[in-house]
Coordinates of C-alpha atoms in Angstrom, one line a residue:
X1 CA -44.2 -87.0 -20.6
X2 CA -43.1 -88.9 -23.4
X3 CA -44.3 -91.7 -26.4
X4 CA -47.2 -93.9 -24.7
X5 CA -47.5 -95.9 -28.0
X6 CA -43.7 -96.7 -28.4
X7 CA -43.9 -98.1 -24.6
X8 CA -47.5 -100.3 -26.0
X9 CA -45.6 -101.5 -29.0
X10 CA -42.9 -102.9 -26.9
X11 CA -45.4 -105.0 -24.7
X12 CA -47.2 -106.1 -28.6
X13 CA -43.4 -107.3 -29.1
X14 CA -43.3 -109.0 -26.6
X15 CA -46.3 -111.1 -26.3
X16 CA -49.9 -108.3 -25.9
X17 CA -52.4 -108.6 -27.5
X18 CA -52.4 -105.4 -30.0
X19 CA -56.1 -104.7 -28.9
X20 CA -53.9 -102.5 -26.6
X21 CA -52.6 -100.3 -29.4
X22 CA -56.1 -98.9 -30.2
X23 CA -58.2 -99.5 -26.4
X24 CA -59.2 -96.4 -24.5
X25 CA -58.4 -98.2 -21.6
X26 CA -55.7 -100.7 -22.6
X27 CA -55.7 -103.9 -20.8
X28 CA -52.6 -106.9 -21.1
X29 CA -54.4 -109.3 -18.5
X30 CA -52.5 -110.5 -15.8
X31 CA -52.6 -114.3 -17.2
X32 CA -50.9 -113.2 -19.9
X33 CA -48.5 -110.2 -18.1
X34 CA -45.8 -112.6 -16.6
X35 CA -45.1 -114.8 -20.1
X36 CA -44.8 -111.0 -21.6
X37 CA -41.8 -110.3 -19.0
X38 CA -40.6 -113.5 -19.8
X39 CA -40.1 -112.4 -23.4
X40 CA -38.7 -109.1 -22.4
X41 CA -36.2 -111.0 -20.4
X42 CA -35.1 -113.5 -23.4
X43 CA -34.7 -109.9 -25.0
X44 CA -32.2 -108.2 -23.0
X45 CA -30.1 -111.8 -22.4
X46 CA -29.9 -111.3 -26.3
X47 CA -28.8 -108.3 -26.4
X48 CA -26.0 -108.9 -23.5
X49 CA -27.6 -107.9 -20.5
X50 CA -27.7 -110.2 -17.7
X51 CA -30.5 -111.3 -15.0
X52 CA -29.4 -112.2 -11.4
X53 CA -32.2 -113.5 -9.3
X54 CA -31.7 -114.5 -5.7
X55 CA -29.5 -111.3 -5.5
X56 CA -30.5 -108.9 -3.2
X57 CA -29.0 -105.0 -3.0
X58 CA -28.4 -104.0 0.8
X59 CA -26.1 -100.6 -0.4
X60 CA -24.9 -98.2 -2.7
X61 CA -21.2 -98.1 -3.2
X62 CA -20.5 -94.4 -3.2
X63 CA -17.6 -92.1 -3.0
X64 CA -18.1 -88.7 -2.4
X65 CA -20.7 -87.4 -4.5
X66 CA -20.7 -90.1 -7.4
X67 CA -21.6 -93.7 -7.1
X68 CA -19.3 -96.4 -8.0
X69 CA -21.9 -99.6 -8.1
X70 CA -23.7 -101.8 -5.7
X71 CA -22.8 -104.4 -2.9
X72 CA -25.4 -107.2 -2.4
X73 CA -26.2 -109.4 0.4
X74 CA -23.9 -112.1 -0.1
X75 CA -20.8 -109.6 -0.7
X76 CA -20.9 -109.6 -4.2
X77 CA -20.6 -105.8 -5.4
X78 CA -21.2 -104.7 -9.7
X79 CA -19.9 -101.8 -10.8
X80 CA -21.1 -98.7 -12.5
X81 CA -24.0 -95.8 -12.8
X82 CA -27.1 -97.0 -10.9
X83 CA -30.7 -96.9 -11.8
X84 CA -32.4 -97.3 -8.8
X85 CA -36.3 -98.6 -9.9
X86 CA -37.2 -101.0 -7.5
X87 CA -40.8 -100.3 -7.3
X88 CA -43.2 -99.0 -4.8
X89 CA -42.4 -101.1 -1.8
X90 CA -38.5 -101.4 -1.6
X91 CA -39.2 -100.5 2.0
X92 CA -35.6 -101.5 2.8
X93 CA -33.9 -99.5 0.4
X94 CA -35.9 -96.1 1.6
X95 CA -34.2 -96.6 4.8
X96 CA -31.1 -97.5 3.8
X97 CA -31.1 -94.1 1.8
X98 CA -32.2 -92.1 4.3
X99 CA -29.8 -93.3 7.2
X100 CA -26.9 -92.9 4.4
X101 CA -27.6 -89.7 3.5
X102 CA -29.6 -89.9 0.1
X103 CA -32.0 -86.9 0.0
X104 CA -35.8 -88.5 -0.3
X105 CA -39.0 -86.5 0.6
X106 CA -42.1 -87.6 1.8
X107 CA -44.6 -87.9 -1.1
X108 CA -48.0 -87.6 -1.2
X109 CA -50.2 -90.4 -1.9
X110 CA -53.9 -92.1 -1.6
X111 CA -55.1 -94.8 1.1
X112 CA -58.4 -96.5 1.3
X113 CA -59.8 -99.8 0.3
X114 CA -60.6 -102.4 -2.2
X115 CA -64.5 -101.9 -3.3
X116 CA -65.9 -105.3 -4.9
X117 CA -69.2 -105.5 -7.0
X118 CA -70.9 -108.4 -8.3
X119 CA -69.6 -107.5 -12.3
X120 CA -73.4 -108.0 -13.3
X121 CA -74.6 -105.2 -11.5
X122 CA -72.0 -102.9 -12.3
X123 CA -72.9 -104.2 -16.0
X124 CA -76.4 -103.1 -15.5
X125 CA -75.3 -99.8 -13.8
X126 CA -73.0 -98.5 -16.6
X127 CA -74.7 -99.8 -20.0
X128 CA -78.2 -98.2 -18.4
X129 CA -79.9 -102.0 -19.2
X130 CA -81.5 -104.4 -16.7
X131 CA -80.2 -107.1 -19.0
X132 CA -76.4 -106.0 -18.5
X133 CA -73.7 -106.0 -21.4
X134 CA -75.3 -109.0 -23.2
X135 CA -73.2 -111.7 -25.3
X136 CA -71.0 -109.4 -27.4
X137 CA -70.3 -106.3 -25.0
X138 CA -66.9 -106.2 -22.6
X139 CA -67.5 -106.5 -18.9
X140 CA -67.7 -102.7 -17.6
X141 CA -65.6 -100.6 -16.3
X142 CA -66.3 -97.4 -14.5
X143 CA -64.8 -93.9 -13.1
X144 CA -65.1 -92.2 -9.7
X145 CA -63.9 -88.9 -8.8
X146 CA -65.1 -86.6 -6.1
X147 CA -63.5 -83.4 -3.9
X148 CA -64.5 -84.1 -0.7
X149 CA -63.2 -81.5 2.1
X150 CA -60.4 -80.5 -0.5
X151 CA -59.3 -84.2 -0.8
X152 CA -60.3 -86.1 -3.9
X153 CA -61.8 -89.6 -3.2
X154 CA -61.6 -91.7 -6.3
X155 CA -61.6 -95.4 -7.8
X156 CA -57.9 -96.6 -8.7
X157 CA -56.8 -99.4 -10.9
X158 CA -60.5 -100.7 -11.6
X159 CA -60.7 -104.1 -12.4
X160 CA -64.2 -105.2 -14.3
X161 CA -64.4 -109.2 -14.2
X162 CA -61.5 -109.3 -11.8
X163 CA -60.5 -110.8 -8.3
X164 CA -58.9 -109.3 -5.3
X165 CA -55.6 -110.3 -3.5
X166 CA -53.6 -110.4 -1.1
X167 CA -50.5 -108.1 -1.8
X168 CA -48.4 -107.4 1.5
X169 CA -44.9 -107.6 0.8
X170 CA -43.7 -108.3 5.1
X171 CA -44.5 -109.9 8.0
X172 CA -48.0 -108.7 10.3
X173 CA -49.3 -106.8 7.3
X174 CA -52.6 -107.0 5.3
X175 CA -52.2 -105.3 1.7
X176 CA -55.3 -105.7 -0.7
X177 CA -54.9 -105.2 -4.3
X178 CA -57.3 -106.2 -8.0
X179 CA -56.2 -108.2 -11.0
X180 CA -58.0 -108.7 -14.1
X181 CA -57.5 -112.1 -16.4
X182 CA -57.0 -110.6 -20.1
X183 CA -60.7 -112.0 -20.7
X184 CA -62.2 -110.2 -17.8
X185 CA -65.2 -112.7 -17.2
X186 CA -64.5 -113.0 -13.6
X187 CA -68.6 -113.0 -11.1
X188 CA -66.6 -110.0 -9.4
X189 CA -65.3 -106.3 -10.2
X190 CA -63.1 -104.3 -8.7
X191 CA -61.6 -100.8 -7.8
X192 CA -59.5 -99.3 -5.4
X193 CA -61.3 -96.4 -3.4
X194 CA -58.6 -94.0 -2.0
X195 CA -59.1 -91.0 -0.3
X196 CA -56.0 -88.2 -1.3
X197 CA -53.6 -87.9 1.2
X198 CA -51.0 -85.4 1.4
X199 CA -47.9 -85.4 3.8
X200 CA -49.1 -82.4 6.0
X201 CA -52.4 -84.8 6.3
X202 CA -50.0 -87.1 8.3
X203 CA -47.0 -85.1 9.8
X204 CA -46.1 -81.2 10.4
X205 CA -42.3 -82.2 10.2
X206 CA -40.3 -82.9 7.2
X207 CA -39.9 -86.5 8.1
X208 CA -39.3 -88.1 4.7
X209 CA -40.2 -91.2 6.1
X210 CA -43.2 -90.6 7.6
X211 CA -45.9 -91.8 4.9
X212 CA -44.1 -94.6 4.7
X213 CA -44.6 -95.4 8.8
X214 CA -48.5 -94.6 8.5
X215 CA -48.5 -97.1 5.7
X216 CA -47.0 -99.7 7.6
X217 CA -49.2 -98.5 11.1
X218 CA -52.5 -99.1 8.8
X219 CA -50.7 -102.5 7.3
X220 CA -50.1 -103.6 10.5
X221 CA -53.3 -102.8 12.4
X222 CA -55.4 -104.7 9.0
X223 CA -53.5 -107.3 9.8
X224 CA -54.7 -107.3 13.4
X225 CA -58.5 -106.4 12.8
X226 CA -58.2 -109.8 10.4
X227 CA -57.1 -111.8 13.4
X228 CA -53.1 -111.7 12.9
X229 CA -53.4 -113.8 9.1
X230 CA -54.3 -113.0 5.9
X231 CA -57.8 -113.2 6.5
X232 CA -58.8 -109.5 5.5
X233 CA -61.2 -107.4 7.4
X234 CA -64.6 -106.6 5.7
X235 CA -67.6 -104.6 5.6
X236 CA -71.0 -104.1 3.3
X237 CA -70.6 -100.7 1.6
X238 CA -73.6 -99.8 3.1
X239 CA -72.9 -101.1 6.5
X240 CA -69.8 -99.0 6.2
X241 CA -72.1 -95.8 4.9
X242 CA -74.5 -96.1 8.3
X243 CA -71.4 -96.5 10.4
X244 CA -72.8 -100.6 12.0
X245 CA -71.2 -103.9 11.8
X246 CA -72.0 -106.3 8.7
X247 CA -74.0 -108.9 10.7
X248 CA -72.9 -111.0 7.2
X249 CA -70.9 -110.7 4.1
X250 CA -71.5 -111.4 0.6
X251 CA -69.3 -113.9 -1.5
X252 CA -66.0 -112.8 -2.7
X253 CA -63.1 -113.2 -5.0
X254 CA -60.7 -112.7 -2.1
X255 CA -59.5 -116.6 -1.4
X256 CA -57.5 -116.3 1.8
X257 CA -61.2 -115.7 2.8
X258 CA -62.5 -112.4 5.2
X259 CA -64.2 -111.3 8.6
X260 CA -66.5 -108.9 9.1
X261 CA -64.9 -105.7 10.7
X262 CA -66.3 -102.1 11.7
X263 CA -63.6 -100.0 9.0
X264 CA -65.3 -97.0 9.6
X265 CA -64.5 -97.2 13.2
X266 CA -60.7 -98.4 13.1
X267 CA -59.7 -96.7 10.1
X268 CA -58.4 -93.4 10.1
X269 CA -61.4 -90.7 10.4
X270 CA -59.9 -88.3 8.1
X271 CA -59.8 -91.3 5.4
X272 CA -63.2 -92.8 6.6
X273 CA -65.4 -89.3 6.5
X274 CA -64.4 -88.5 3.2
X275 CA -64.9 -92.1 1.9
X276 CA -68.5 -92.1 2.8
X277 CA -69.5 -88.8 2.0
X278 CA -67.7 -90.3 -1.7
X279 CA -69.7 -93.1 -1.8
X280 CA -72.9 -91.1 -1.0
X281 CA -72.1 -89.0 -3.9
X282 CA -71.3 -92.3 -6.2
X283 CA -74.6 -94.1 -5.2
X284 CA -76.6 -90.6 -6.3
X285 CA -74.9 -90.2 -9.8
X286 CA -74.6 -94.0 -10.2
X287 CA -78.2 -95.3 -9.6
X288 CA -77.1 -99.0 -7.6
X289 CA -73.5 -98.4 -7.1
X290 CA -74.1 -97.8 -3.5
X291 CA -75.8 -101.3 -2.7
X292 CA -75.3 -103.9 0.6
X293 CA -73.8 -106.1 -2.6
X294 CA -70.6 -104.3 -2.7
X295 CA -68.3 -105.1 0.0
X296 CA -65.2 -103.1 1.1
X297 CA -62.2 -104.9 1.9
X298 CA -59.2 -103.5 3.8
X299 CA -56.5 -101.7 3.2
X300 CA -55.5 -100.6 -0.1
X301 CA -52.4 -98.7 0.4
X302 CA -49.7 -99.4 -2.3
X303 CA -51.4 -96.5 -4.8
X304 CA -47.6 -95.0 -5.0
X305 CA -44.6 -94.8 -3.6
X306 CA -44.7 -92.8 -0.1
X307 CA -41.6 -90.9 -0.7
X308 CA -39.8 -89.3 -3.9
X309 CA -36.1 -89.6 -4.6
X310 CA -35.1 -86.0 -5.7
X311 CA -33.3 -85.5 -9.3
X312 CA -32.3 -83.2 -11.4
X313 CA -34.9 -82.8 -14.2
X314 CA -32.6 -82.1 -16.8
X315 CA -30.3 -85.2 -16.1
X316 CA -32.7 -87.5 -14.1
X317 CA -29.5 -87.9 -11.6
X318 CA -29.7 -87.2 -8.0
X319 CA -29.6 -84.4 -7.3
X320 CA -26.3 -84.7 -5.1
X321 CA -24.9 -88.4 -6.4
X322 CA -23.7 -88.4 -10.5
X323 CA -24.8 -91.9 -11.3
X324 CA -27.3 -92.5 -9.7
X325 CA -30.4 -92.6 -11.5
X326 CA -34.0 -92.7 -9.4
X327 CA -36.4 -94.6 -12.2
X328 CA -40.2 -95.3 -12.2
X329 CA -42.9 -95.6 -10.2
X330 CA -40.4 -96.2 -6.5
X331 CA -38.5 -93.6 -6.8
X332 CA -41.9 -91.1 -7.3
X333 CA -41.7 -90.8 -10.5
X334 CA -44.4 -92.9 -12.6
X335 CA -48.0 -93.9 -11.5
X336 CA -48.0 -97.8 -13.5
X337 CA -46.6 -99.7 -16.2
X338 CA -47.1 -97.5 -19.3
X339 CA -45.6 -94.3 -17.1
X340 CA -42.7 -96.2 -15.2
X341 CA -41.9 -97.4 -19.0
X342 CA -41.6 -94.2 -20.1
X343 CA -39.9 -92.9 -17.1
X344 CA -37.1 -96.0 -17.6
X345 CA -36.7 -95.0 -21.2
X346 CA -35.6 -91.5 -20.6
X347 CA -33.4 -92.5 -18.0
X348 CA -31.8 -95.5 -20.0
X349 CA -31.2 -92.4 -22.6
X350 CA -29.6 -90.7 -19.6
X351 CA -27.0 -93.6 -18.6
X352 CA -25.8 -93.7 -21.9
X353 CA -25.3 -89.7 -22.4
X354 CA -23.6 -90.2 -18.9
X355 CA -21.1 -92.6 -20.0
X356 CA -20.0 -90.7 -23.3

């Protein structure tokens, strides 16, 4: 939808390594992702813009069908077209939209958990050698897709010589999500393993908010199973295959530490069926990658946003409100950094044929 490599050359700008002009899979490294931002920041307070932090949106200012600007939370209001990207998790601003009359959807979107191998094994699994990638050869990285009862079950966001964290963004809530240091020499690997989910999967009515409540119901009841902290429930993949408690767990890169926790038996059954006929399907074209080494941690749910803020596609304004424009990957349109990049671009291009 638009020039991957101008959105890549901007991140080389700015700090990337250029490996990431010419990788199949480009990588920045998230030790090296935040001083990249920083860069980018320096760059638009160059060019005029400005940064507020510690400011915090709580409405659109809009009269009749166009928007005027925005109030924050200590009164102070800016003025102007609006583009509205705050991410995937801006559960806040979802409601505020909905209750004011700002047509959103329910989107579809993929739930599971975060899968974590020892990155030696899944070495030895993908280069087809019992001595694993050697001195010279990246840490491996590998694919999973699979229909299962017309829902794909797939790895997301794989991180090879990675760690898993904690990623919740409220109170009571258990969010797991994988990071990757740019050198990726980490014991552990990583993926997401999400089963599809789409919004008649959760709801017959055209509740635009209703994704967003399961995600927070399956937030919530994580955080219970891991006793009420960030302690994250567990399980051996295999345990989880042969539907028994893990008696035990194997090490892990998750530091707020974990407890062993039946998933297949708390977690949604229409997730959990089609996750372990996945995984039985992995282990058989994968020799190894269903082992009692990997261990499945609880929940991965921040794949996307649960709800889509309509536009026009011509204009990339609401479809309603003129200036207001939905951007990236929280208002349902971009799936990561290279996409919501692309998706900002067009929209920047939009403001400014707007305001001619």
């Amino acid at each position: 939808r638009g020039n991957s490599e101008k959105i890549l050359r901007v991140f080389v700008q700015h700090g990337a390594n250029p490996n990431i002009l010419v990788d199949a899979h480009p990588h920045i490294g998230t030790d090296r992702l935040p001083r990249v931002i920083e860069n980018m920041r320096q760059t638009i307070l160059q060019c005029g813009g400005e940064v507020h932090f510690q400011t915090r949106m709580t409405s659109l200012l809009i009269q009749g069908d166009t928007v005027r600007g925005i109030e924050c939370a200590d009164g102070e209001t800016f003025l102007g077209p609006v583009i509205l990207a705050t991410g995937h998790s801006a559960r806040d601003v979802y409601r505020w939209l909905s209750q004011n009359g700002v047509e959103i959807e329910a989107k579809g979107l993929a739930v599971g958990v975060r899968l974590e191998h020892p990155s030696e094994l899944i070495d030895r699994i993908q280069y087809h050698n019992p001595q694993g990638r050697g001195k010279w050869l990246p840490a491996a990285e590998y694919n999973m897709v699979q229909q299962v009862q017309d829902r794909g079950v797939y790895s997301f966001c794989m991180c090879p010589g990675g760690f898993v964290v904690p990623a919740a963004s409220g109170p009571e809530q258990i969010v797991v999500n994988g990071m990757s240091p740019s050198h990726r020499d980490g014991k552990w690997s990583n993926s997401g393993m999400v089963v599809q989910l789409k919004t008649e999967d959760i709801t017959p009515d055209p509740d635009p908010l209703a994704m967003l409540r399961f995600q927070e119901n399956l937030e919530h009841q994580c955080w219970i199973q891991g006793g009420r902290t960030q302690t994250a429930p567990a399980q051996r993949m295999t345990d989880f295959v042969s539907r028994r408690l893990s008696s035990n767990l194997p090490k892990s890169s998750y530091q707020p530490g974990l407890i062993t926790s039946p998933l297949h038996f708390w977690m949604p059954e229409f997730i959990t069926t089609r996750l372990r006929e996945g995984f039985q399907t992995f282990g058989r074209t994968s020799r190894g990658f269903l082992t009692s080494e990997a261990l499945m941690i609880g929940v991965e749910t921040r794949t996307s946003a649960p709800v889509r803020i309509i536009r026009d596609a011509s204009t990339l304004q609401h479809v309603r409100i003129q200036g207001l424009f939905p951007c990236g990957e929280g208002a349902g349109y971009a799936g990561g950094i290279v996409s919501a990049g692309i998706d900002g671009e067009r929209c920047a291009e939009m403001v400014s044929e707007y305001l001619r």
